[in-house]
Coordinates of C-alpha atoms in Angstrom, one line a residue:
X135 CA -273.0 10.7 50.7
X136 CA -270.5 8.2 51.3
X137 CA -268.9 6.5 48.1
X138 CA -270.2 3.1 47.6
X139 CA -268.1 -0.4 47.3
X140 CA -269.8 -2.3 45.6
X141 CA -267.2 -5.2 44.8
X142 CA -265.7 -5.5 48.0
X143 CA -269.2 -5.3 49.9
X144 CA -270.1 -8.4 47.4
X145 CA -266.8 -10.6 48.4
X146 CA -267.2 -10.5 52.0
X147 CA -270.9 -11.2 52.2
X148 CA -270.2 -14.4 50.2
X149 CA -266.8 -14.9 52.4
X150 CA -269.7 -14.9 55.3
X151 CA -272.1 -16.7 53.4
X152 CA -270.6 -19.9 54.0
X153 CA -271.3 -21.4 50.4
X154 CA -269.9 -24.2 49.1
X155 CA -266.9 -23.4 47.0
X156 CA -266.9 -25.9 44.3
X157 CA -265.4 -23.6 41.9
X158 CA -261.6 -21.9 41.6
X159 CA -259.3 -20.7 43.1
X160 CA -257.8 -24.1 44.5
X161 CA -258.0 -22.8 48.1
X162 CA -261.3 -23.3 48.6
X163 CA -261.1 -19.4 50.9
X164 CA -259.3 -21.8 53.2
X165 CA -256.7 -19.4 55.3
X166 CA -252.9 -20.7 54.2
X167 CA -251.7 -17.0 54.2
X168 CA -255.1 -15.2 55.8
X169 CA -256.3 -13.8 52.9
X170 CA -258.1 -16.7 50.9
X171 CA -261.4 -16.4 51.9
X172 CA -261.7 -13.0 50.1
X173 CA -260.4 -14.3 47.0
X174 CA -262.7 -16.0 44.6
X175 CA -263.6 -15.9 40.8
X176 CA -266.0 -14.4 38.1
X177 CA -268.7 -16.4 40.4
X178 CA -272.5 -15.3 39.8
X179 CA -272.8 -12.1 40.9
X180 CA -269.4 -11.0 40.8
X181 CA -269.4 -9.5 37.1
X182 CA -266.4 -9.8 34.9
X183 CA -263.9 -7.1 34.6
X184 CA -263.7 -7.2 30.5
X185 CA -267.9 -7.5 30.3
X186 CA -268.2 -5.5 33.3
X187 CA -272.3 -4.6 33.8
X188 CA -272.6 -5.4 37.8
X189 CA -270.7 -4.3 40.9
X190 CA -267.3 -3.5 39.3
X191 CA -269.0 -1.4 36.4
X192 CA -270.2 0.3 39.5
X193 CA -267.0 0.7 41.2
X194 CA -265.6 2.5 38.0
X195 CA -268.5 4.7 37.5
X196 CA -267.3 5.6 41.4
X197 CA -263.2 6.2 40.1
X198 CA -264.6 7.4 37.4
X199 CA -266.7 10.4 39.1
X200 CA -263.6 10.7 41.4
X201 CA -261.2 11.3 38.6
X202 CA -263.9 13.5 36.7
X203 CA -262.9 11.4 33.5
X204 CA -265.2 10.4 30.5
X205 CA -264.4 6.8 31.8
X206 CA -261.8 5.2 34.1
X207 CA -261.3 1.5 34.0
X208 CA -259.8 -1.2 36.0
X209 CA -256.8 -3.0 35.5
X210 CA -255.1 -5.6 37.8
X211 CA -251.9 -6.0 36.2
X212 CA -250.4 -3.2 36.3
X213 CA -250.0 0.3 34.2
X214 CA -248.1 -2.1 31.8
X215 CA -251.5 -3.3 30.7
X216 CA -253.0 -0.1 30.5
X217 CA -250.2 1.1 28.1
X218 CA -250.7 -1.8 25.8
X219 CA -254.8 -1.0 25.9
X220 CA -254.0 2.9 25.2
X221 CA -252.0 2.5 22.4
X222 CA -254.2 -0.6 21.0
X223 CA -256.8 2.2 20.7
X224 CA -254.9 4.6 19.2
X225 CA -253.9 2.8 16.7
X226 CA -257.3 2.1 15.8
X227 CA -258.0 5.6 15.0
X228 CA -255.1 6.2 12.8
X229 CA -255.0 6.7 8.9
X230 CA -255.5 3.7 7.2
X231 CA -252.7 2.7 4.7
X232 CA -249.8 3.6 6.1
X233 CA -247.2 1.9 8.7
X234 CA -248.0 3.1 12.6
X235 CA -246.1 5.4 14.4
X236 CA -245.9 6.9 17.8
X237 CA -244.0 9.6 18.7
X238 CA -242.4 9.4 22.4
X239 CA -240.2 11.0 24.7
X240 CA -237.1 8.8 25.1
X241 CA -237.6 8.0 28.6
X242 CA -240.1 5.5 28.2
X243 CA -240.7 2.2 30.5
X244 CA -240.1 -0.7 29.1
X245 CA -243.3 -1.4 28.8
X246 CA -243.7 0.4 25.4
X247 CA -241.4 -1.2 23.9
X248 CA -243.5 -4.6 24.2
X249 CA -246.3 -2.9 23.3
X250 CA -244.4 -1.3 20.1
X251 CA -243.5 -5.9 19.4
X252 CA -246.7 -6.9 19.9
X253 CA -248.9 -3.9 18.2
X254 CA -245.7 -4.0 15.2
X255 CA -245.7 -0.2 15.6
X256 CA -242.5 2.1 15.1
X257 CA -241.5 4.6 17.6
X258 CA -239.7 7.7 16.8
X259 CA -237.9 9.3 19.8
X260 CA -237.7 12.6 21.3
X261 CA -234.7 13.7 22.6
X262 CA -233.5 16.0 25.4
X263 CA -232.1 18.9 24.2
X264 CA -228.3 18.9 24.8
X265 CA -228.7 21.7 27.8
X266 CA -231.2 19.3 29.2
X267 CA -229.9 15.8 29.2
X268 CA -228.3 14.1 31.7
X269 CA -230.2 11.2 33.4
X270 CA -231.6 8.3 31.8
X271 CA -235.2 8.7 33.1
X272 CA -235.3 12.6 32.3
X273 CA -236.7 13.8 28.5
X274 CA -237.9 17.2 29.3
X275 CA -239.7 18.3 25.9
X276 CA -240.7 21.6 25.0
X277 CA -243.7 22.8 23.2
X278 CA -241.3 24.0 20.0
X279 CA -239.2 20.7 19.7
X280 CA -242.8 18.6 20.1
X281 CA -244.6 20.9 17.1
X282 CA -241.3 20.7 15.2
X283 CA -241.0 17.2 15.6
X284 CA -244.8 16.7 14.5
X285 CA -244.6 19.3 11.6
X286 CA -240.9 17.1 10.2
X287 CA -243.0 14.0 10.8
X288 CA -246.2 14.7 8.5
X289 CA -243.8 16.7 6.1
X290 CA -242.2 13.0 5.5
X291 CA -245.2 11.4 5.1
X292 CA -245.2 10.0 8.1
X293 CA -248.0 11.5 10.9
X294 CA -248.2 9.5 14.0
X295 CA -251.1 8.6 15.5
X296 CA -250.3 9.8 19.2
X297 CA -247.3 11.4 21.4
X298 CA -246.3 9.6 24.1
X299 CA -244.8 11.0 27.3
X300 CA -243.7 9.8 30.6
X301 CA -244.9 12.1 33.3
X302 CA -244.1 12.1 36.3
X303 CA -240.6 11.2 35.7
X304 CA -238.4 8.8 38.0
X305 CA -237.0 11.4 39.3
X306 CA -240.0 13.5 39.7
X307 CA -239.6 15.8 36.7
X308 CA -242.8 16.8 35.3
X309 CA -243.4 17.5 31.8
X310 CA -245.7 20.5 31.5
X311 CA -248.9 18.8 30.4
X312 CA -251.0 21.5 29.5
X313 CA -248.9 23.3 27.1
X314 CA -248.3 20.0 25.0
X315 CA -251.7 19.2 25.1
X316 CA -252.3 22.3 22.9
X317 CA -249.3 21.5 20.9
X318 CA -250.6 17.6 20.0
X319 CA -254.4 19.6 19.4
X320 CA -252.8 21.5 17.3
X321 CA -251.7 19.0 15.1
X322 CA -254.9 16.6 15.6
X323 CA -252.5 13.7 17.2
X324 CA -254.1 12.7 20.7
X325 CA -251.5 13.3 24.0
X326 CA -251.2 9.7 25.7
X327 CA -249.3 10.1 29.2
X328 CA -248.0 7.1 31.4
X329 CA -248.8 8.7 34.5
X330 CA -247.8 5.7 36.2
X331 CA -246.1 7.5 39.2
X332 CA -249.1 10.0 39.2
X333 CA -252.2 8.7 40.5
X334 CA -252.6 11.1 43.5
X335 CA -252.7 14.4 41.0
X336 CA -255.8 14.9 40.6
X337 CA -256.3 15.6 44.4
X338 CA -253.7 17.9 45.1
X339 CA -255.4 20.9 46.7
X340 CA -255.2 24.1 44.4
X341 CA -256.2 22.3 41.2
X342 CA -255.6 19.0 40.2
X343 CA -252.0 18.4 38.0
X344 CA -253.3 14.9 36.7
X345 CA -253.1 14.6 32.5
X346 CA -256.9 14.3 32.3
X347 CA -257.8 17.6 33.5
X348 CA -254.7 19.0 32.0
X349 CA -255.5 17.6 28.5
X350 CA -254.5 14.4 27.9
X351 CA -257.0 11.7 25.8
X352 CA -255.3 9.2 27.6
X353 CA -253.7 8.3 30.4
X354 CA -252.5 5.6 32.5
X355 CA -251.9 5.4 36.5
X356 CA -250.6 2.9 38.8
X357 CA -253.2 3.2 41.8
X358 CA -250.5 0.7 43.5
X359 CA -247.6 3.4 43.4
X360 CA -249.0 6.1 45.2
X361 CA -252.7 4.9 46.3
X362 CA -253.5 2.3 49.3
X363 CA -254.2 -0.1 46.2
X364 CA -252.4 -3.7 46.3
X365 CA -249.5 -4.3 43.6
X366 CA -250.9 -4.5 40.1
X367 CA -254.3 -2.5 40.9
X368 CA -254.2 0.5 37.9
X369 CA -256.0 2.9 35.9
X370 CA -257.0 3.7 32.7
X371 CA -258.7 6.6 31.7
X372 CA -260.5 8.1 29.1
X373 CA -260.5 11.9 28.5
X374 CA -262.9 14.0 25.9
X375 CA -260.2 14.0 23.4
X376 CA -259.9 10.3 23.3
X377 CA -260.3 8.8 19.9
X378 CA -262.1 5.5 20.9
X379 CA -265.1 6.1 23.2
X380 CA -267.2 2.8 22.7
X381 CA -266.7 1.0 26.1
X382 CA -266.9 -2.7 24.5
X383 CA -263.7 -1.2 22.7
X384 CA -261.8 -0.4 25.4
X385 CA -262.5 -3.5 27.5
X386 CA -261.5 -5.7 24.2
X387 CA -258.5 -4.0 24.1
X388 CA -257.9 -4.2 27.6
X389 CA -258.8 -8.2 27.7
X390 CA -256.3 -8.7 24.7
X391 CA -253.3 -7.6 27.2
X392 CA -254.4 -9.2 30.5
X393 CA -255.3 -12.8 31.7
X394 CA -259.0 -13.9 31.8
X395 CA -258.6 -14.2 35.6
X396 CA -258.5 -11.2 37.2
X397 CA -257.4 -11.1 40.8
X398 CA -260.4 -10.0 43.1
X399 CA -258.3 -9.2 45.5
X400 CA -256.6 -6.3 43.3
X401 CA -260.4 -5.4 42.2
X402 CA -261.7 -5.1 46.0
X403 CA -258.6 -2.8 46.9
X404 CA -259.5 -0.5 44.0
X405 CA -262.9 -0.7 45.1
X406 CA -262.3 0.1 48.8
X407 CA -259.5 3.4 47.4
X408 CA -262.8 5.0 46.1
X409 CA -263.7 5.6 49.2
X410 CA -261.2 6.8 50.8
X411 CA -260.2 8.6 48.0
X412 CA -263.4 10.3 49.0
X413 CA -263.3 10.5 52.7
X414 CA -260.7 13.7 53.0
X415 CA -258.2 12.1 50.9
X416 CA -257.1 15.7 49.4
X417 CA -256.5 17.3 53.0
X418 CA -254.4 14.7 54.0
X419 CA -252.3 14.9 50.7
X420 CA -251.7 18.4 51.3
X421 CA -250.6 17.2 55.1
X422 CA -248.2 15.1 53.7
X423 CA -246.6 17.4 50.7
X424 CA -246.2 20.3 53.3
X425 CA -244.4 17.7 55.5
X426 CA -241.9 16.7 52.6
X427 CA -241.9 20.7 51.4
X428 CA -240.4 20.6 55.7
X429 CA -238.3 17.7 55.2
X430 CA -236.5 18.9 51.9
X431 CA -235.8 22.3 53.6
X432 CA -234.2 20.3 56.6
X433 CA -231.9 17.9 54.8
X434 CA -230.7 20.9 52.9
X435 CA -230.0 23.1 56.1
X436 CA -228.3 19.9 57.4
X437 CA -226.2 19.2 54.2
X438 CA -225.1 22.9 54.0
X439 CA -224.1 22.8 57.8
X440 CA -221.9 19.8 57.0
X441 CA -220.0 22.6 54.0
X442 CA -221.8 20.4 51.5
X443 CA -221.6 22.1 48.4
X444 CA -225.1 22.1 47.2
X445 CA -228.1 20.9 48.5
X446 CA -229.1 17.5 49.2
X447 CA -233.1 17.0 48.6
X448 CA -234.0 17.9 45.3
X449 CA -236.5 21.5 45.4
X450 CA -238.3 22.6 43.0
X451 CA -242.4 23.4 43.1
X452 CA -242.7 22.3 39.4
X453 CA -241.9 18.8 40.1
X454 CA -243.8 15.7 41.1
X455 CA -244.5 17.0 45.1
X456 CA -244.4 13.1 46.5
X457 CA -240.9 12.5 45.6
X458 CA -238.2 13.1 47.9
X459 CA -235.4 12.7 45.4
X460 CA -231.7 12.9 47.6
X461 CA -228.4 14.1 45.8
X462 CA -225.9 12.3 47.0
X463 CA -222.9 13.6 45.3
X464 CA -223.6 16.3 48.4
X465 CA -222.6 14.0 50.6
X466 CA -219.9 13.0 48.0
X467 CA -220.9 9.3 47.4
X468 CA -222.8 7.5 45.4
X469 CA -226.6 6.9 45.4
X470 CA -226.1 3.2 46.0
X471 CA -223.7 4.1 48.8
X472 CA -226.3 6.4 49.9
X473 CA -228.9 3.9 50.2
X474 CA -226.8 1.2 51.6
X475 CA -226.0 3.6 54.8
X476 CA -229.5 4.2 54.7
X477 CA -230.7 0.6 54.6
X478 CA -228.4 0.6 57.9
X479 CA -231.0 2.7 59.4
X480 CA -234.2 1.2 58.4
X481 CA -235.0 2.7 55.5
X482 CA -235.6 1.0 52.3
X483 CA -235.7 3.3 49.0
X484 CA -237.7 3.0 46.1
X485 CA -234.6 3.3 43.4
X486 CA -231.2 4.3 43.8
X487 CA -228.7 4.9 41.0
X488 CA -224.7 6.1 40.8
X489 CA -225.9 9.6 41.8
X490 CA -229.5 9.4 42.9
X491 CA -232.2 8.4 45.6
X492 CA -235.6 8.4 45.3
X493 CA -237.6 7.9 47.8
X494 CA -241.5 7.7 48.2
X495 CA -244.1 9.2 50.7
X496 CA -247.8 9.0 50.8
X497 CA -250.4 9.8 53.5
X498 CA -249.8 6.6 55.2
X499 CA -246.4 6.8 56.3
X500 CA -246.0 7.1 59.7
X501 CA -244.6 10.1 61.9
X502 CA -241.8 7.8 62.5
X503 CA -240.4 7.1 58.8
X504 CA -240.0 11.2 58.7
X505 CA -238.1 11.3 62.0
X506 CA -235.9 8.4 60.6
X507 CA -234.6 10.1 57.6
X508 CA -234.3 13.1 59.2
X509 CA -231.5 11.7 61.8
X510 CA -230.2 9.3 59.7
X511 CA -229.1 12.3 57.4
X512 CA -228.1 14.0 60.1
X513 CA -225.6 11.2 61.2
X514 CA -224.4 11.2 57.9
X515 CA -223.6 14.8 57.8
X516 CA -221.7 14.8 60.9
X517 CA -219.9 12.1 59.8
X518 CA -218.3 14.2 56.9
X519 CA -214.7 14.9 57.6
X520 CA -214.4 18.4 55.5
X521 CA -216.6 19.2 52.5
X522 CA -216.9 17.0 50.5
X523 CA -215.3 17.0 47.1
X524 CA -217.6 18.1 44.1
X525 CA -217.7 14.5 42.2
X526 CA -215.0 14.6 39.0
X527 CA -217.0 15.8 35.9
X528 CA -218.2 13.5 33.7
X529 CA -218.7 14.1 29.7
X530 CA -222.6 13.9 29.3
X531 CA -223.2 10.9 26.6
X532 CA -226.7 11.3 26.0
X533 CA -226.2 13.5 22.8
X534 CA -224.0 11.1 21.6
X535 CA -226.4 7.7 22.5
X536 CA -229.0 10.3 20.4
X537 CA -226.7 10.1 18.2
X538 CA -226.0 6.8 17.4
X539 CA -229.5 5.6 18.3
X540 CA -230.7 4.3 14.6
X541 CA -233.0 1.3 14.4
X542 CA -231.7 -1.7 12.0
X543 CA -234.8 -3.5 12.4
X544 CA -238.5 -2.9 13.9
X545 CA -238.9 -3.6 17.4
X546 CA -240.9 -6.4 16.4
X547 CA -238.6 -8.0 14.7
X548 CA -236.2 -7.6 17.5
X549 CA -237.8 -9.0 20.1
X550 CA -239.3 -12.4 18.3
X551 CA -235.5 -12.9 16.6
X552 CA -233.2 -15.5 17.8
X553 CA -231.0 -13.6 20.7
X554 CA -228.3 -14.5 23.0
X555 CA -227.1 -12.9 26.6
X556 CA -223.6 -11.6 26.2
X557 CA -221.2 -9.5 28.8
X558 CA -222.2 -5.3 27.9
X559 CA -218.9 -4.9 27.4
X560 CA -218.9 -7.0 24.3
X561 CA -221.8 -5.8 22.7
X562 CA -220.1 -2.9 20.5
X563 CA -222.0 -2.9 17.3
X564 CA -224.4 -5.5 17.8
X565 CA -228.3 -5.2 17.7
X566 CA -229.8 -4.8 20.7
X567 CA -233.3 -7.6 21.4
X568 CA -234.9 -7.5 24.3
X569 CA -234.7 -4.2 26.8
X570 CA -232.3 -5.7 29.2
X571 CA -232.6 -3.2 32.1
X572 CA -234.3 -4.2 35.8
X573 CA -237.4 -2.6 37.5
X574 CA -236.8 -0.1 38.3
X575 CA -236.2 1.9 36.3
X576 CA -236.9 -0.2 33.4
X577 CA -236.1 2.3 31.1
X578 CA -233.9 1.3 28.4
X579 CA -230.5 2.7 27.1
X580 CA -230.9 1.1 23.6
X581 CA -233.9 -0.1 22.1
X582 CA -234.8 -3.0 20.9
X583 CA -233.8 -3.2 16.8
X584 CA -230.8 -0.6 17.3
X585 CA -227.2 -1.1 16.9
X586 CA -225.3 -0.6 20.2
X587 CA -222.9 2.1 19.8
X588 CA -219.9 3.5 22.2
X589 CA -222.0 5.7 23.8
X590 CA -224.7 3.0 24.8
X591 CA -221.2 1.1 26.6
X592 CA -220.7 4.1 28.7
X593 CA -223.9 3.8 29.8
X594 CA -223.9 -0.2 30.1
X595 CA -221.0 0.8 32.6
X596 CA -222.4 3.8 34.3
X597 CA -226.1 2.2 35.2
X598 CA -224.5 -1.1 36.3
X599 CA -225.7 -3.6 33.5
X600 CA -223.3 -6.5 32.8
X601 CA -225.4 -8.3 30.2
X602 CA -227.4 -7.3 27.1
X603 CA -229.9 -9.6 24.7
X604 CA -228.7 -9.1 21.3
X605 CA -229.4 -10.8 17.7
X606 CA -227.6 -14.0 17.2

């Protein structure tokens, strides 16, 4: 049976209906961009997303089914939302009494960081082991250094009342879910995971990867990332292990992060990705992941024709299979370089860095985009003159940023202080406000309420930032 839409089927019935709109949006569903007529309000019959009993308490119970969660809800702005909501409800099932904290892998969006000002939570950070570090959106934790962590935590009176991991990565690293799952049930603590970049997992053929079915209580996705959803449409879902169940809950907490107007515009493409979430959705993801398993092995038999010294197109089955994630110190320049010569050809990337591409694929790029990259690499291959040169080793300052990293104030208190914009590479020693860093990747290098050390200015410099929000 063919998965319903119930929200979009109501929109364009009363888009036909020709009704009389004396009621918002201004527009009046007349067509200035071609759009309008399919975007209206919380009209009769249209329920409402934070009291949701009618058509879009349907179309969850459909993502909901899909995702084979306790309950998935709706968001239209964003995972940022959803991550606020999550750790609302967390919260609310921690010991009473005592000051909250999260534990959370460093490489956290921005995002949690105004969650952590507005909830007035503390965050303490996991760290990549020394071996391990080496990019600002990579933390990969292990099962020993999360139990370690927890058991150092409740020795010092202080348990927190979730973990908190970003998975996938920017890159496409993968923490393995599963395994920490056990660790955080272990220890009673629930496992929340921004799955922001992950939305497709749970209909990979061979089993699904997403954090529900791996073990997660919570989870957020970004249908927009990775889904035919329109910017802002999201997830949140509930798993058995969640520790707030009660719907009205979850929609309270959901409505005290977003606006009371809801785009139905976001809502209707949620509504329509049901169904063809439903309509073979998992065959043609495996179509498109053995396409980029092709491409990776091409760009790498390219680069090593060129005498490149090691391969081009990150490989690796354990990571996050939509991600084509490009080396460029192979071709011996720069990621920005990289995507500037890239650009030249057409292609737009989704994040580039001093060493790094990514680059993102779904089921609905074309033949063409593949064919693109393909001899656009090629081009830039033959180009090389000789091999080229291994880049100059750089001393990794991520155990010393860990090092230094020591908050001076709560984030809270960072954030709503009096701050000024000055030049990064004045900033030695002062205390860091708001998380100055662009989207992407929105991760910051120091957090809000710590003193910036010299490591975080090697950073500033290596990531491109010129200005940083500090206390006055």
């Amino acid at each position: 049976m063919s998965t319903t839409t119930p929200i979009v089927d109501f929109v364009q019935n009363y888009a036909k209906s020709g009704t009389s709109r004396l009621h918002m949006p201004g527009h009046k569903g007349q067509a200035l961009l071609g759009f309008e007529g399919l975007d209206i309000t919380e009209i009769r019959g249209a329920d409402e997303l934070y009291e949701a009993d009618g058509i879009i308490a349907q179309s969850e119970a459909n993502a909901t089914r899909l995702f084979g969660t306790v309950h998935t809800y709706y968001s239209t702005e964003g995972s940022s939302q959803c991550i606020r909501a999550m750790l609302c409800l967390a919260m609310q099932a921690a010991p009473a009494g005592q000051r909250p904290v999260l534990l959370a892998a460093r490489n956290a969006h921005k995002a949690l960081l105004y969650a952590a000002a507005l909830l007035d939570l503390d965050i303490q950070w996991l760290w990549p082991a020394p071996d391990a570090a080496g990019a600002l959106y990579s933390c990969p934790v292990t099962e020993a250094q999360l139990a370690a962590a927890l058991d150092r935590l409740a020795g010092q009176g202080k348990p927190p009342f979730g973990v908190y991991l970003t998975s996938p990565d920017y890159l496409g690293g993968m923490q393995d879910i599963a395994a920490l799952a056990r660790v955080c049930d272990a220890h009673g603590v629930p496992l929340l995971v921004d799955n922001a970049h992950g939305a497709y997992l749970n209909f990979l053929v061979g089993g699904s990867r997403h954090p529900i079915a791996l073990g997660a209580a919570m989870c957020c996705d970004s249908g927009h990332k990775t889904l035919p959803v329109l910017t802002g449409g999201a997830y949140l879902h509930l798993g058995p292990k969640a520790p707030v169940q009660e719907e009205t809950a979850v929609r309270n907490a959901l409505a005290l992060f977003g606006s009371t107007s809801p785009s139905y515009l976001i809502l209707q493409s949620l509504d329509r990705c049901n169904r063809y979430l439903s309509e073979g959705y998992p065959l043609r993801l495996y179509s498109c992941c053995g396409q980029l398993t092709r491409m990776r092995r091409v760009l790498n038999e390219q680069a090593a024709a060129a005498g490149c010294p090691f391969p081009l197109a990150v490989d690796d089955p354990a990571r996050e299979p939509l991600k084509l994630t490009l080396d460029a110190a192979t071709l011996g320049m720069t990621g920005t370089a990289l995507a500037e010569a890239l650009r030249q050809e057409r292609i737009e990337c989704e994040y580039a860095d001093p060493r790094y591409v990514v680059l993102m694929f779904t089921p609905e790029n074309p033949a063409q985009d593949y064919e693109r990259l393909e001899a656009a690499v090629a081009r830039l291959c033959a180009a090389l003159p000789s091999a080229p040169a291994l880049p100059e080793p750089e001393a990794d300052v991520f155990t010393e940023l860990a090092a230094e990293a020591a908050p001076v104030c709560t984030v809270r208190q960072a954030v709503f202080a009096p701050q000024e914009l000055i030049p990064a590479e004045t900033a030695l020693g002062r205390i860091c406000a708001m998380p100055t860093v662009s989207c992407p990747p929105a991760i910051p290098i120091v957090v809000s309420g710590e003193r910036i050390g010299p490591a975080a200015l090697k950073l500033f410099a290596r990531y491109g930032i010129k200005n940083v929000a500090v206390l006055k």
